[in-house]
Short mmCIF file of C-alpha atoms in Angstrom, two decimals:
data_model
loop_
_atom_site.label_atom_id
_atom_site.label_comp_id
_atom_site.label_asym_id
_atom_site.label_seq_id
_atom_site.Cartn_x
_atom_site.Cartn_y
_atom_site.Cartn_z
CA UNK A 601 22.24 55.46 30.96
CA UNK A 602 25.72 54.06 29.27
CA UNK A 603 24.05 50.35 29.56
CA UNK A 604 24.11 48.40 26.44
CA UNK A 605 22.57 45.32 25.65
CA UNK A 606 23.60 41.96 23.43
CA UNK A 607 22.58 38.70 22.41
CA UNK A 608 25.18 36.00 22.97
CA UNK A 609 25.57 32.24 22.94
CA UNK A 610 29.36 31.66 23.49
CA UNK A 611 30.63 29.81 26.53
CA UNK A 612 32.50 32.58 28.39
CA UNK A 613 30.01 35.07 28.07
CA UNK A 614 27.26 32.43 29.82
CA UNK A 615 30.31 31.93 32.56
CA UNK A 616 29.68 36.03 32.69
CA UNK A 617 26.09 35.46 33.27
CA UNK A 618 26.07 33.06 35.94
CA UNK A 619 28.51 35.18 37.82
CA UNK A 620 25.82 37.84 37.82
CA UNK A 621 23.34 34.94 38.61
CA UNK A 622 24.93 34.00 41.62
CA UNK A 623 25.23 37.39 43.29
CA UNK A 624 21.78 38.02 42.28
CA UNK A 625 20.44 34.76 43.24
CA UNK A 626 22.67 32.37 45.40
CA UNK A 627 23.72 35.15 47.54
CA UNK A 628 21.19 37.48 47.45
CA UNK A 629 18.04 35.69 47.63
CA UNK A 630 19.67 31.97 49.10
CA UNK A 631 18.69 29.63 46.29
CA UNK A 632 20.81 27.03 45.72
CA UNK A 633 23.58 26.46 43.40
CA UNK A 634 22.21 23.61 42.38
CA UNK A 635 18.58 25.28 42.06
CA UNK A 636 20.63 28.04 39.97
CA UNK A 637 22.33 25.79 37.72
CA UNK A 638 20.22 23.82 36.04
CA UNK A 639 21.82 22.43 33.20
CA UNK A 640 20.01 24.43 30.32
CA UNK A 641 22.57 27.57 29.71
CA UNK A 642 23.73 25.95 26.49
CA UNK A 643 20.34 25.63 25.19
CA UNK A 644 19.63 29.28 25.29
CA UNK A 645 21.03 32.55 24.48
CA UNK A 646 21.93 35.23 27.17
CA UNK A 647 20.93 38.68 27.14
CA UNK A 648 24.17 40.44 28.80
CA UNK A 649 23.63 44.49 30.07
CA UNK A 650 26.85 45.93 30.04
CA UNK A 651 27.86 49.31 31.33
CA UNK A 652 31.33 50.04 30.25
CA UNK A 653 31.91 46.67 29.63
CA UNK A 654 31.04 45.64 33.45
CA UNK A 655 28.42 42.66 33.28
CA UNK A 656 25.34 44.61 35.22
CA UNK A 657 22.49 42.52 34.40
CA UNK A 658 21.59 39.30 32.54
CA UNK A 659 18.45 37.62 31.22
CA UNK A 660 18.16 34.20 29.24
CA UNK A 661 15.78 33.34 26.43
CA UNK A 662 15.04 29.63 25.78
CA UNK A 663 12.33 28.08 23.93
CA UNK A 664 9.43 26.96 25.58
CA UNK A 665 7.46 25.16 22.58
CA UNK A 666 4.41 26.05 20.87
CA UNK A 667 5.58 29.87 19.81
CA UNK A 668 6.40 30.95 23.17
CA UNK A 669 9.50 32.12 24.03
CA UNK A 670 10.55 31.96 28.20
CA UNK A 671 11.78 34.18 29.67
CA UNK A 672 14.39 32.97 32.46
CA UNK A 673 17.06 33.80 35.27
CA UNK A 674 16.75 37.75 34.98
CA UNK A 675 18.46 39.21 37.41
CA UNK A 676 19.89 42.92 37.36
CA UNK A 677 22.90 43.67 40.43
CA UNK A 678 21.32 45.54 43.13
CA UNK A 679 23.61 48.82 42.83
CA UNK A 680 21.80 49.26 39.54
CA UNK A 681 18.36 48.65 39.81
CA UNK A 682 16.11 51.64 39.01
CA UNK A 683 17.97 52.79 36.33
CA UNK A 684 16.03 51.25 33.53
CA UNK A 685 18.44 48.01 32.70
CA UNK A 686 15.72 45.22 33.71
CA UNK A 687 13.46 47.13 31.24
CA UNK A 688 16.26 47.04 28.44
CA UNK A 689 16.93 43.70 29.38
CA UNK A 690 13.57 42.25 29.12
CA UNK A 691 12.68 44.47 25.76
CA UNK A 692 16.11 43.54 24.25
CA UNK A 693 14.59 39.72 25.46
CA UNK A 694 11.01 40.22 23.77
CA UNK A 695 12.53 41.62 20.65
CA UNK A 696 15.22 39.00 20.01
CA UNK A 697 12.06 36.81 20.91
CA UNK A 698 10.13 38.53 18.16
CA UNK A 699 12.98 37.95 15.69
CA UNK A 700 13.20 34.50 16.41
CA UNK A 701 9.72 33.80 15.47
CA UNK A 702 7.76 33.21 18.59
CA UNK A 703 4.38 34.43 19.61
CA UNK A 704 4.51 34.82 22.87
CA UNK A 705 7.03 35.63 25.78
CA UNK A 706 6.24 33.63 29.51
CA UNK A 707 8.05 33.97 32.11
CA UNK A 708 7.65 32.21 36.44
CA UNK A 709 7.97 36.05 37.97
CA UNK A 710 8.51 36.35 41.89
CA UNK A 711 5.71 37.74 43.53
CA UNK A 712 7.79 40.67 44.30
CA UNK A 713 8.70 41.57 40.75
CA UNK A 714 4.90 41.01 39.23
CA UNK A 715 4.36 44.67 39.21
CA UNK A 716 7.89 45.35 37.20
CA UNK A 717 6.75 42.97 34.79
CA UNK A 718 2.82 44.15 34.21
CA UNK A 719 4.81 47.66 33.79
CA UNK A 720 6.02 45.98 30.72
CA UNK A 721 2.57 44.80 29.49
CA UNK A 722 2.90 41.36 31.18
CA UNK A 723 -0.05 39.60 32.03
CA UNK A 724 -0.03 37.16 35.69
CA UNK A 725 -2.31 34.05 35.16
CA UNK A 726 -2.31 31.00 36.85
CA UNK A 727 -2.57 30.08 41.20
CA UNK A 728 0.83 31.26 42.99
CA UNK A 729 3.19 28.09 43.10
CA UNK A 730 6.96 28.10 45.42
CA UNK A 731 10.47 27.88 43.17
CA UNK A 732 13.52 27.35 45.02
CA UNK A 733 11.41 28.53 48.13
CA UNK A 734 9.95 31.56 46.31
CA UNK A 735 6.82 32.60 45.70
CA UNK A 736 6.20 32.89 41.97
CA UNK A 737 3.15 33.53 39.44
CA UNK A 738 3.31 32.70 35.93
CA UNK A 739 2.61 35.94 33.33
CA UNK A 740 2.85 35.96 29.75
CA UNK A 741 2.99 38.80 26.99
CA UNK A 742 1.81 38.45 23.37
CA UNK A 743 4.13 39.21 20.82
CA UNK A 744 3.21 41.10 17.86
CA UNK A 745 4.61 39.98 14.33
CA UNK A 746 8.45 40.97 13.58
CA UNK A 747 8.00 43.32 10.55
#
């Protein structure tokens, strides 16, 4: 797998992201732009995949307060699922997390991608609740100290 993965805060490579976002998530899965865009890319910092400089997947990592970091707006483009880039996305995501100080990673998973996440060590809690008309489940994943 040629797919490598960086940390970024700089305004065009967020514009990169929400590209990916949108095929991912507009068109893909119908949620709304407005849904999509919520205001809060500036806040965080973007986790871009990249293979051969083509944007393949994207992730977000904002700070959700009291040590935990959240995980947010993960998406991977469907041609390359299944090739291991959601897993180097999210632990690219939980180290940068680590790095950064905080505890804990949480993320609101989609039903459909809970078992993708307790692959990773993720842990569902919580009663199901609808986002932007999807079913979701909070899980979480303790962090162990940056050494």
């Amino acid at each position: 797998m040629a797919v490598s993965i960086r940390v970024s805060r700089s305004p065009e490579d967020i514009e990169r992201c929400v590209v990916v976002r949108r095929i991912v998530f507009v068109e893909g899965q119908g949620v709304t732009e407005r849904e999509e865009v919520d205001g809060l890319d500036p806040e965080c910092a973007h986790l871009l995949a990249e293979d051969e400089g083509r944007l393949v997947g994207t992730a977000r990592l904002r700070d959700g307060g009291q040590g935990k970091a959240k995980a947010e707006r993960v998406a991977v483009l469907e041609e390359q699922r299944g090739r291991g880039t959601g897993r180097a996305l999210m632990r690219a995501l939980e180290e940068a997390a680590r790095e950064a100080g905080f505890r804990e990673v949480v993320l609101a998973a989609q039903v459909s991608a809970i078992p993708f996440y307790e692959r990773l060590g993720y842990e569902a809690y919580g009663e199901p609740f609808f986002e932007a008309r999807i079913e979701h489940r909070y899980m979480r994943l303790p962090l162990e100290p940056a050494s």
